[in-house]
């Protein structure tokens, strides 16, 4: 692979990482809406409170998974961009 291909793939992966980060931000907003709905439920409907708690825990887990994936992809993307910009420093890595 020549350095322009490596640079292109690094930029592409960085865009994917940004997309994952923005998706986790949107899910965090959804989590806030779920918690607000959970606070509005009165004590006469405990099954709805349980439903909101289960939904909130699933959304929170999705946020954590997306954030970790975004971090790992961004680290790889920055490495590819570095290798594309400075191919002599990477030696024979790529």
PDB file of N, CA and C in Angstrom:
ATOM      1  N   UNK A   1       0.842  -1.181   0.000  1.00  0.00           N
ATOM      2  CA  UNK A   1       0.000   0.000   0.000  1.00  0.00           C
ATOM      3  C   UNK A   1       0.883   1.239   0.000  1.00  0.00           C
ATOM      4  N   UNK A   2       0.561   2.179  -0.848  1.00  0.00           N
ATOM      5  CA  UNK A   2       1.324   3.417  -0.851  1.00  0.00           C
ATOM      6  C   UNK A   2       0.778   4.343   0.240  1.00  0.00           C
ATOM      7  N   UNK A   3       1.505   5.392   0.508  1.00  0.00           N
ATOM      8  CA  UNK A   3       1.159   6.252   1.635  1.00  0.00           C
ATOM      9  C   UNK A   3      -0.169   6.979   1.425  1.00  0.00           C
ATOM     10  N   UNK A   4      -0.550   7.259   0.174  1.00  0.00           N
ATOM     11  CA  UNK A   4      -1.835   7.933  -0.041  1.00  0.00           C
ATOM     12  C   UNK A   4      -3.002   6.991   0.270  1.00  0.00           C
ATOM     13  N   UNK A   5      -2.841   5.687  -0.017  1.00  0.00           N
ATOM     14  CA  UNK A   5      -3.885   4.718   0.342  1.00  0.00           C
ATOM     15  C   UNK A   5      -4.021   4.604   1.862  1.00  0.00           C
ATOM     16  N   UNK A   6      -2.892   4.572   2.533  1.00  0.00           N
ATOM     17  CA  UNK A   6      -2.917   4.481   3.991  1.00  0.00           C
ATOM     18  C   UNK A   6      -3.559   5.728   4.582  1.00  0.00           C
ATOM     19  N   UNK A   7      -3.231   6.884   4.043  1.00  0.00           N
ATOM     20  CA  UNK A   7      -3.814   8.132   4.521  1.00  0.00           C
ATOM     21  C   UNK A   7      -5.320   8.152   4.270  1.00  0.00           C
ATOM     22  N   UNK A   8      -5.743   7.693   3.099  1.00  0.00           N
ATOM     23  CA  UNK A   8      -7.179   7.644   2.786  1.00  0.00           C
ATOM     24  C   UNK A   8      -7.923   6.734   3.752  1.00  0.00           C
ATOM     25  N   UNK A   9      -7.376   5.552   4.017  1.00  0.00           N
ATOM     26  CA  UNK A   9      -8.039   4.629   4.936  1.00  0.00           C
ATOM     27  C   UNK A   9      -8.037   5.176   6.365  1.00  0.00           C
ATOM     28  N   UNK A  10      -6.999   5.880   6.736  1.00  0.00           N
ATOM     29  CA  UNK A  10      -6.980   6.506   8.057  1.00  0.00           C
ATOM     30  C   UNK A  10      -8.074   7.551   8.204  1.00  0.00           C
ATOM     31  N   UNK A  11      -8.251   8.369   7.181  1.00  0.00           N
ATOM     32  CA  UNK A  11      -9.305   9.389   7.211  1.00  0.00           C
ATOM     33  C   UNK A  11     -10.676   8.725   7.203  1.00  0.00           C
ATOM     34  N   UNK A  12     -10.829   7.652   6.435  1.00  0.00           N
ATOM     35  CA  UNK A  12     -12.091   6.926   6.399  1.00  0.00           C
ATOM     36  C   UNK A  12     -12.428   6.336   7.773  1.00  0.00           C
ATOM     37  N   UNK A  13     -11.450   5.720   8.418  1.00  0.00           N
ATOM     38  CA  UNK A  13     -11.681   5.157   9.748  1.00  0.00           C
ATOM     39  C   UNK A  13     -11.965   6.244  10.773  1.00  0.00           C
ATOM     40  N   UNK A  14     -11.331   7.398  10.619  1.00  0.00           N
ATOM     41  CA  UNK A  14     -11.597   8.503  11.527  1.00  0.00           C
ATOM     42  C   UNK A  14     -13.036   8.989  11.380  1.00  0.00           C
ATOM     43  N   UNK A  15     -13.555   9.005  10.155  1.00  0.00           N
ATOM     44  CA  UNK A  15     -14.963   9.375   9.934  1.00  0.00           C
ATOM     45  C   UNK A  15     -15.899   8.358  10.593  1.00  0.00           C
ATOM     46  N   UNK A  16     -15.544   7.075  10.521  1.00  0.00           N
ATOM     47  CA  UNK A  16     -16.357   6.041  11.171  1.00  0.00           C
ATOM     48  C   UNK A  16     -16.330   6.235  12.690  1.00  0.00           C
ATOM     49  N   UNK A  17     -15.166   6.570  13.235  1.00  0.00           N
ATOM     50  CA  UNK A  17     -15.064   6.803  14.674  1.00  0.00           C
ATOM     51  C   UNK A  17     -15.892   8.018  15.090  1.00  0.00           C
ATOM     52  N   UNK A  18     -15.881   9.056  14.273  1.00  0.00           N
ATOM     53  CA  UNK A  18     -16.697  10.245  14.575  1.00  0.00           C
ATOM     54  C   UNK A  18     -18.180   9.876  14.532  1.00  0.00           C
ATOM     55  N   UNK A  19     -18.579   9.055  13.565  1.00  0.00           N
ATOM     56  CA  UNK A  19     -19.969   8.606  13.490  1.00  0.00           C
ATOM     57  C   UNK A  19     -20.362   7.823  14.738  1.00  0.00           C
ATOM     58  N   UNK A  20     -19.500   6.929  15.198  1.00  0.00           N
ATOM     59  CA  UNK A  20     -19.792   6.162  16.412  1.00  0.00           C
ATOM     60  C   UNK A  20     -19.887   7.099  17.619  1.00  0.00           C
ATOM     61  N   UNK A  21     -19.010   8.087  17.678  1.00  0.00           N
ATOM     62  CA  UNK A  21     -19.066   9.042  18.786  1.00  0.00           C
ATOM     63  C   UNK A  21     -20.347   9.853  18.780  1.00  0.00           C
ATOM     64  N   UNK A  22     -20.768  10.302  17.602  1.00  0.00           N
ATOM     65  CA  UNK A  22     -22.018  11.061  17.518  1.00  0.00           C
ATOM     66  C   UNK A  22     -23.223  10.186  17.845  1.00  0.00           C
ATOM     67  N   UNK A  23     -23.172   8.921  17.453  1.00  0.00           N
ATOM     68  CA  UNK A  23     -24.261   8.003  17.789  1.00  0.00           C
ATOM     69  C   UNK A  23     -24.343   7.788  19.289  1.00  0.00           C
ATOM     70  N   UNK A  24     -23.201   7.669  19.953  1.00  0.00           N
ATOM     71  CA  UNK A  24     -23.233   7.499  21.411  1.00  0.00           C
ATOM     72  C   UNK A  24     -23.751   8.760  22.094  1.00  0.00           C
ATOM     73  N   UNK A  25     -23.470   9.935  21.533  1.00  0.00           N
ATOM     74  CA  UNK A  25     -24.028  11.179  22.092  1.00  0.00           C
ATOM     75  C   UNK A  25     -25.547  11.209  21.939  1.00  0.00           C
ATOM     76  N   UNK A  26     -26.045  10.748  20.797  1.00  0.00           N
ATOM     77  CA  UNK A  26     -27.496  10.705  20.586  1.00  0.00           C
ATOM     78  C   UNK A  26     -28.146   9.708  21.542  1.00  0.00           C
ATOM     79  N   UNK A  27     -27.490   8.585  21.779  1.00  0.00           N
ATOM     80  CA  UNK A  27     -28.028   7.623  22.728  1.00  0.00           C
ATOM     81  C   UNK A  27     -27.998   8.168  24.152  1.00  0.00           C
ATOM     82  N   UNK A  28     -27.011   8.974  24.460  1.00  0.00           N
ATOM     83  CA  UNK A  28     -26.960   9.587  25.793  1.00  0.00           C
ATOM     84  C   UNK A  28     -28.143  10.525  25.987  1.00  0.00           C
ATOM     85  N   UNK A  29     -28.523  11.226  24.937  1.00  0.00           N
ATOM     86  CA  UNK A  29     -29.712  12.081  25.000  1.00  0.00           C
ATOM     87  C   UNK A  29     -30.968  11.232  25.182  1.00  0.00           C
ATOM     88  N   UNK A  30     -31.024  10.106  24.493  1.00  0.00           N
ATOM     89  CA  UNK A  30     -32.162   9.195  24.657  1.00  0.00           C
ATOM     90  C   UNK A  30     -32.225   8.663  26.082  1.00  0.00           C
ATOM     91  N   UNK A  31     -31.076   8.414  26.684  1.00  0.00           N
ATOM     92  CA  UNK A  31     -31.036   7.948  28.071  1.00  0.00           C
ATOM     93  C   UNK A  31     -31.591   9.011  29.014  1.00  0.00           C
ATOM     94  N   UNK A  32     -31.277  10.272  28.748  1.00  0.00           N
ATOM     95  CA  UNK A  32     -31.817  11.352  29.574  1.00  0.00           C
ATOM     96  C   UNK A  32     -33.342  11.423  29.458  1.00  0.00           C
ATOM     97  N   UNK A  33     -33.849  11.207  28.253  1.00  0.00           N
ATOM     98  CA  UNK A  33     -35.304  11.213  28.053  1.00  0.00           C
ATOM     99  C   UNK A  33     -35.945  10.033  28.793  1.00  0.00           C
ATOM    100  N   UNK A  34     -35.296   8.865  28.747  1.00  0.00           N
ATOM    101  CA  UNK A  34     -35.827   7.709  29.467  1.00  0.00           C
ATOM    102  C   UNK A  34     -35.851   7.948  30.970  1.00  0.00           C
ATOM    103  N   UNK A  35     -34.802   8.548  31.499  1.00  0.00           N
ATOM    104  CA  UNK A  35     -34.765   8.815  32.942  1.00  0.00           C
ATOM    105  C   UNK A  35     -35.810   9.853  33.332  1.00  0.00           C
ATOM    106  N   UNK A  36     -36.050  10.818  32.470  1.00  0.00           N
ATOM    107  CA  UNK A  36     -37.088  11.804  32.742  1.00  0.00           C
ATOM    108  C   UNK A  36     -38.463  11.136  32.753  1.00  0.00           C
ATOM    109  N   UNK A  37     -38.712  10.228  31.822  1.00  0.00           N
ATOM    110  CA  UNK A  37     -39.975   9.491  31.801  1.00  0.00           C
ATOM    111  C   UNK A  37     -40.136   8.602  33.013  1.00  0.00           C
ATOM    112  N   UNK A  38     -39.004   8.045  33.485  1.00  0.00           N
ATOM    113  CA  UNK A  38     -39.056   7.186  34.664  1.00  0.00           C
ATOM    114  C   UNK A  38     -39.420   7.995  35.909  1.00  0.00           C
ATOM    115  N   UNK A  39     -38.972   9.227  35.972  1.00  0.00           N
ATOM    116  CA  UNK A  39     -39.284  10.070  37.125  1.00  0.00           C
ATOM    117  C   UNK A  39     -40.740  10.523  37.138  1.00  0.00           C
ATOM    118  N   UNK A  40     -41.392  10.532  35.989  1.00  0.00           N
ATOM    119  CA  UNK A  40     -42.783  10.988  35.906  1.00  0.00           C
ATOM    120  C   UNK A  40     -43.797   9.905  36.256  1.00  0.00           C
ATOM    121  N   UNK A  41     -43.367   8.671  36.322  1.00  0.00           N
ATOM    122  CA  UNK A  41     -44.301   7.572  36.587  1.00  0.00           C
ATOM    123  C   UNK A  41     -44.637   7.556  38.074  1.00  0.00           C
ATOM    124  N   UNK A  42     -45.896   7.411  38.352  1.00  0.00           N
ATOM    125  CA  UNK A  42     -46.309   7.367  39.750  1.00  0.00           C
ATOM    126  C   UNK A  42     -46.102   5.963  40.314  1.00  0.00           C
ATOM    127  N   UNK A  43     -46.273   5.835  41.610  1.00  0.00           N
ATOM    128  CA  UNK A  43     -45.990   4.576  42.304  1.00  0.00           C
ATOM    129  C   UNK A  43     -47.038   3.500  42.024  1.00  0.00           C
ATOM    130  N   UNK A  44     -48.157   3.870  41.412  1.00  0.00           N
ATOM    131  CA  UNK A  44     -49.205   2.876  41.165  1.00  0.00           C
ATOM    132  C   UNK A  44     -48.883   1.970  39.972  1.00  0.00           C
ATOM    133  N   UNK A  45     -47.856   2.290  39.202  1.00  0.00           N
ATOM    134  CA  UNK A  45     -47.505   1.486  38.030  1.00  0.00           C
ATOM    135  C   UNK A  45     -46.040   1.028  38.108  1.00  0.00           C
ATOM    136  N   UNK A  46     -45.756   0.083  38.991  1.00  0.00           N
ATOM    137  CA  UNK A  46     -44.352  -0.348  39.129  1.00  0.00           C
ATOM    138  C   UNK A  46     -43.831  -1.093  37.910  1.00  0.00           C
ATOM    139  N   UNK A  47     -44.738  -1.732  37.123  1.00  0.00           N
ATOM    140  CA  UNK A  47     -44.259  -2.477  35.944  1.00  0.00           C
ATOM    141  C   UNK A  47     -43.693  -1.534  34.889  1.00  0.00           C
ATOM    142  N   UNK A  48     -44.226  -0.324  34.786  1.00  0.00           N
ATOM    143  CA  UNK A  48     -43.688   0.649  33.841  1.00  0.00           C
ATOM    144  C   UNK A  48     -42.343   1.167  34.308  1.00  0.00           C
ATOM    145  N   UNK A  49     -42.190   1.323  35.608  1.00  0.00           N
ATOM    146  CA  UNK A  49     -40.903   1.776  36.133  1.00  0.00           C
ATOM    147  C   UNK A  49     -39.822   0.726  35.841  1.00  0.00           C
ATOM    148  N   UNK A  50     -40.173  -0.546  35.999  1.00  0.00           N
ATOM    149  CA  UNK A  50     -39.233  -1.627  35.682  1.00  0.00           C
ATOM    150  C   UNK A  50     -38.893  -1.628  34.194  1.00  0.00           C
ATOM    151  N   UNK A  51     -39.907  -1.402  33.341  1.00  0.00           N
ATOM    152  CA  UNK A  51     -39.680  -1.330  31.901  1.00  0.00           C
ATOM    153  C   UNK A  51     -38.677  -0.221  31.568  1.00  0.00           C
ATOM    154  N   UNK A  52     -38.861   0.957  32.157  1.00  0.00           N
ATOM    155  CA  UNK A  52     -37.953   2.071  31.886  1.00  0.00           C
ATOM    156  C   UNK A  52     -36.547   1.787  32.422  1.00  0.00           C
ATOM    157  N   UNK A  53     -36.448   1.110  33.562  1.00  0.00           N
ATOM    158  CA  UNK A  53     -35.135   0.788  34.107  1.00  0.00           C
ATOM    159  C   UNK A  53     -34.396  -0.198  33.214  1.00  0.00           C
ATOM    160  N   UNK A  54     -35.113  -1.206  32.713  1.00  0.00           N
ATOM    161  CA  UNK A  54     -34.482  -2.168  31.799  1.00  0.00           C
ATOM    162  C   UNK A  54     -34.038  -1.492  30.509  1.00  0.00           C
ATOM    163  N   UNK A  55     -34.902  -0.652  29.971  1.00  0.00           N
ATOM    164  CA  UNK A  55     -34.575   0.068  28.733  1.00  0.00           C
ATOM    165  C   UNK A  55     -33.364   0.986  28.944  1.00  0.00           C
ATOM    166  N   UNK A  56     -33.342   1.674  30.084  1.00  0.00           N
ATOM    167  CA  UNK A  56     -32.223   2.581  30.375  1.00  0.00           C
ATOM    168  C   UNK A  56     -30.913   1.811  30.526  1.00  0.00           C
ATOM    169  N   UNK A  57     -30.953   0.629  31.136  1.00  0.00           N
ATOM    170  CA  UNK A  57     -29.715  -0.135  31.295  1.00  0.00           C
ATOM    171  C   UNK A  57     -29.200  -0.634  29.945  1.00  0.00           C
ATOM    172  N   UNK A  58     -30.120  -1.000  29.030  1.00  0.00           N
ATOM    173  CA  UNK A  58     -29.691  -1.423  27.690  1.00  0.00           C
ATOM    174  C   UNK A  58     -29.087  -0.265  26.910  1.00  0.00           C
ATOM    175  N   UNK A  59     -29.702   0.903  27.016  1.00  0.00           N
ATOM    176  CA  UNK A  59     -29.181   2.074  26.309  1.00  0.00           C
ATOM    177  C   UNK A  59     -27.816   2.457  26.876  1.00  0.00           C
ATOM    178  N   UNK A  60     -27.668   2.383  28.200  1.00  0.00           N
ATOM    179  CA  UNK A  60     -26.382   2.718  28.813  1.00  0.00           C
ATOM    180  C   UNK A  60     -25.290   1.757  28.351  1.00  0.00           C
ATOM    181  N   UNK A  61     -25.618   0.478  28.228  1.00  0.00           N
ATOM    182  CA  UNK A  61     -24.632  -0.494  27.751  1.00  0.00           C
ATOM    183  C   UNK A  61     -24.255  -0.211  26.299  1.00  0.00           C
ATOM    184  N   UNK A  62     -25.229   0.168  25.475  1.00  0.00           N
ATOM    185  CA  UNK A  62     -24.934   0.494  24.078  1.00  0.00           C
ATOM    186  C   UNK A  62     -24.036   1.723  23.990  1.00  0.00           C
ATOM    187  N   UNK A  63     -24.244   2.697  24.869  1.00  0.00           N
ATOM    188  CA  UNK A  63     -23.400   3.888  24.880  1.00  0.00           C
ATOM    189  C   UNK A  63     -21.958   3.495  25.202  1.00  0.00           C
ATOM    190  N   UNK A  64     -21.785   2.645  26.190  1.00  0.00           N
ATOM    191  CA  UNK A  64     -20.431   2.245  26.571  1.00  0.00           C
ATOM    192  C   UNK A  64     -19.735   1.469  25.455  1.00  0.00           C
ATOM    193  N   UNK A  65     -20.451   0.560  24.811  1.00  0.00           N
ATOM    194  CA  UNK A  65     -19.857  -0.235  23.723  1.00  0.00           C
ATOM    195  C   UNK A  65     -19.470   0.671  22.554  1.00  0.00           C
ATOM    196  N   UNK A  66     -20.363   1.592  22.174  1.00  0.00           N
ATOM    197  CA  UNK A  66     -20.054   2.498  21.063  1.00  0.00           C
ATOM    198  C   UNK A  66     -18.885   3.420  21.398  1.00  0.00           C
ATOM    199  N   UNK A  67     -18.818   3.888  22.629  1.00  0.00           N
ATOM    200  CA  UNK A  67     -17.714   4.766  23.011  1.00  0.00           C
ATOM    201  C   UNK A  67     -16.373   4.027  22.963  1.00  0.00           C
ATOM    202  N   UNK A  68     -16.347   2.794  23.430  1.00  0.00           N
ATOM    203  CA  UNK A  68     -15.107   2.012  23.389  1.00  0.00           C
ATOM    204  C   UNK A  68     -14.712   1.715  21.937  1.00  0.00           C
ATOM    205  N   UNK A  69     -15.689   1.345  21.114  1.00  0.00           N
ATOM    206  CA  UNK A  69     -15.398   1.086  19.695  1.00  0.00           C
ATOM    207  C   UNK A  69     -14.880   2.349  19.004  1.00  0.00           C
ATOM    208  N   UNK A  70     -15.501   3.483  19.305  1.00  0.00           N
ATOM    209  CA  UNK A  70     -15.053   4.743  18.697  1.00  0.00           C
ATOM    210  C   UNK A  70     -13.622   5.060  19.106  1.00  0.00           C
ATOM    211  N   UNK A  71     -13.277   4.821  20.365  1.00  0.00           N
ATOM    212  CA  UNK A  71     -11.921   5.089  20.832  1.00  0.00           C
ATOM    213  C   UNK A  71     -10.906   4.188  20.141  1.00  0.00           C
ATOM    214  N   UNK A  72     -11.212   2.917  20.015  1.00  0.00           N
ATOM    215  CA  UNK A  72     -10.286   1.972  19.385  1.00  0.00           C
ATOM    216  C   UNK A  72     -10.116   2.289  17.897  1.00  0.00           C
ATOM    217  N   UNK A  73     -11.225   2.567  17.221  1.00  0.00           N
ATOM    218  CA  UNK A  73     -11.151   2.894  15.789  1.00  0.00           C
ATOM    219  C   UNK A  73     -10.398   4.204  15.573  1.00  0.00           C
ATOM    220  N   UNK A  74     -10.627   5.186  16.439  1.00  0.00           N
ATOM    221  CA  UNK A  74      -9.924   6.465  16.307  1.00  0.00           C
ATOM    222  C   UNK A  74      -8.422   6.287  16.529  1.00  0.00           C
ATOM    223  N   UNK A  75      -8.042   5.451  17.472  1.00  0.00           N
ATOM    224  CA  UNK A  75      -6.615   5.207  17.700  1.00  0.00           C
ATOM    225  C   UNK A  75      -5.975   4.561  16.469  1.00  0.00           C
ATOM    226  N   UNK A  76      -6.654   3.578  15.894  1.00  0.00           N
ATOM    227  CA  UNK A  76      -6.144   2.955  14.673  1.00  0.00           C
ATOM    228  C   UNK A  76      -6.102   3.922  13.511  1.00  0.00           C
ATOM    229  N   UNK A  77      -7.110   4.778  13.422  1.00  0.00           N
ATOM    230  CA  UNK A  77      -7.150   5.763  12.338  1.00  0.00           C
ATOM    231  C   UNK A  77      -6.015   6.764  12.458  1.00  0.00           C
ATOM    232  N   UNK A  78      -5.758   7.212  13.674  1.00  0.00           N
ATOM    233  CA  UNK A  78      -4.652   8.159  13.859  1.00  0.00           C
ATOM    234  C   UNK A  78      -3.312   7.506  13.539  1.00  0.00           C
ATOM    235  N   UNK A  79      -3.181   6.226  13.855  1.00  0.00           N
ATOM    236  CA  UNK A  79      -1.963   5.511  13.490  1.00  0.00           C
ATOM    237  C   UNK A  79      -1.809   5.424  11.975  1.00  0.00           C
ATOM    238  N   UNK A  80      -2.912   5.123  11.269  1.00  0.00           N
ATOM    239  CA  UNK A  80      -2.850   5.053   9.807  1.00  0.00           C
ATOM    240  C   UNK A  80      -2.540   6.414   9.190  1.00  0.00           C
ATOM    241  N   UNK A  81      -3.139   7.464   9.749  1.00  0.00           N
ATOM    242  CA  UNK A  81      -2.857   8.813   9.234  1.00  0.00           C
ATOM    243  C   UNK A  81      -1.400   9.166   9.454  1.00  0.00           C
ATOM    244  N   UNK A  82      -0.872   8.831  10.630  1.00  0.00           N
ATOM    245  CA  UNK A  82       0.544   9.094  10.912  1.00  0.00           C
ATOM    246  C   UNK A  82       1.435   8.333   9.941  1.00  0.00           C
ATOM    247  N   UNK A  83       1.106   7.059   9.689  1.00  0.00           N
ATOM    248  CA  UNK A  83       1.914   6.264   8.755  1.00  0.00           C
ATOM    249  C   UNK A  83       1.768   6.765   7.324  1.00  0.00           C
ATOM    250  N   UNK A  84       0.614   7.338   6.989  1.00  0.00           N
ATOM    251  CA  UNK A  84       0.432   7.886   5.646  1.00  0.00           C
ATOM    252  C   UNK A  84       1.179   9.183   5.448  1.00  0.00           C
ATOM    253  N   UNK A  85       1.251   9.999   6.498  1.00  0.00           N
ATOM    254  CA  UNK A  85       1.952  11.280   6.393  1.00  0.00           C
ATOM    255  C   UNK A  85       3.463  11.124   6.502  1.00  0.00           C
ATOM    256  N   UNK A  86       3.892  10.188   7.362  1.00  0.00           N
ATOM    257  CA  UNK A  86       5.325   9.990   7.586  1.00  0.00           C
ATOM    258  C   UNK A  86       5.683   8.528   7.360  1.00  0.00           C
ATOM    259  N   UNK A  87       5.726   8.066   6.100  1.00  0.00           N
ATOM    260  CA  UNK A  87       5.968   6.633   5.853  1.00  0.00           C
ATOM    261  C   UNK A  87       7.371   6.182   6.262  1.00  0.00           C
ATOM    262  N   UNK A  88       8.321   7.092   6.290  1.00  0.00           N
ATOM    263  CA  UNK A  88       9.682   6.707   6.644  1.00  0.00           C
ATOM    264  C   UNK A  88       9.809   6.422   8.135  1.00  0.00           C
ATOM    265  N   UNK A  89       8.936   6.990   8.971  1.00  0.00           N
ATOM    266  CA  UNK A  89       9.015   6.758  10.412  1.00  0.00           C
ATOM    267  C   UNK A  89       8.422   5.409  10.796  1.00  0.00           C
ATOM    268  N   UNK A  90       7.489   4.895   9.984  1.00  0.00           N
ATOM    269  CA  UNK A  90       6.843   3.621  10.308  1.00  0.00           C
ATOM    270  C   UNK A  90       7.689   2.427   9.878  1.00  0.00           C
ATOM    271  N   UNK A  91       8.676   2.651   9.092  1.00  0.00           N
ATOM    272  CA  UNK A  91       9.518   1.555   8.650  1.00  0.00           C
ATOM    273  C   UNK A  91       8.750   0.568   7.789  1.00  0.00           C
ATOM    274  N   UNK A  92       8.783  -0.676   8.151  1.00  0.00           N
ATOM    275  CA  UNK A  92       8.097  -1.707   7.380  1.00  0.00           C
ATOM    276  C   UNK A  92       6.807  -2.174   8.024  1.00  0.00           C
ATOM    277  N   UNK A  93       6.172  -1.334   8.820  1.00  0.00           N
ATOM    278  CA  UNK A  93       4.944  -1.752   9.500  1.00  0.00           C
ATOM    279  C   UNK A  93       3.803  -2.014   8.530  1.00  0.00           C
ATOM    280  N   UNK A  94       3.684  -1.193   7.478  1.00  0.00           N
ATOM    281  CA  UNK A  94       2.566  -1.356   6.542  1.00  0.00           C
ATOM    282  C   UNK A  94       3.073  -1.697   5.156  1.00  0.00           C
TER     283      UNK A  94
END
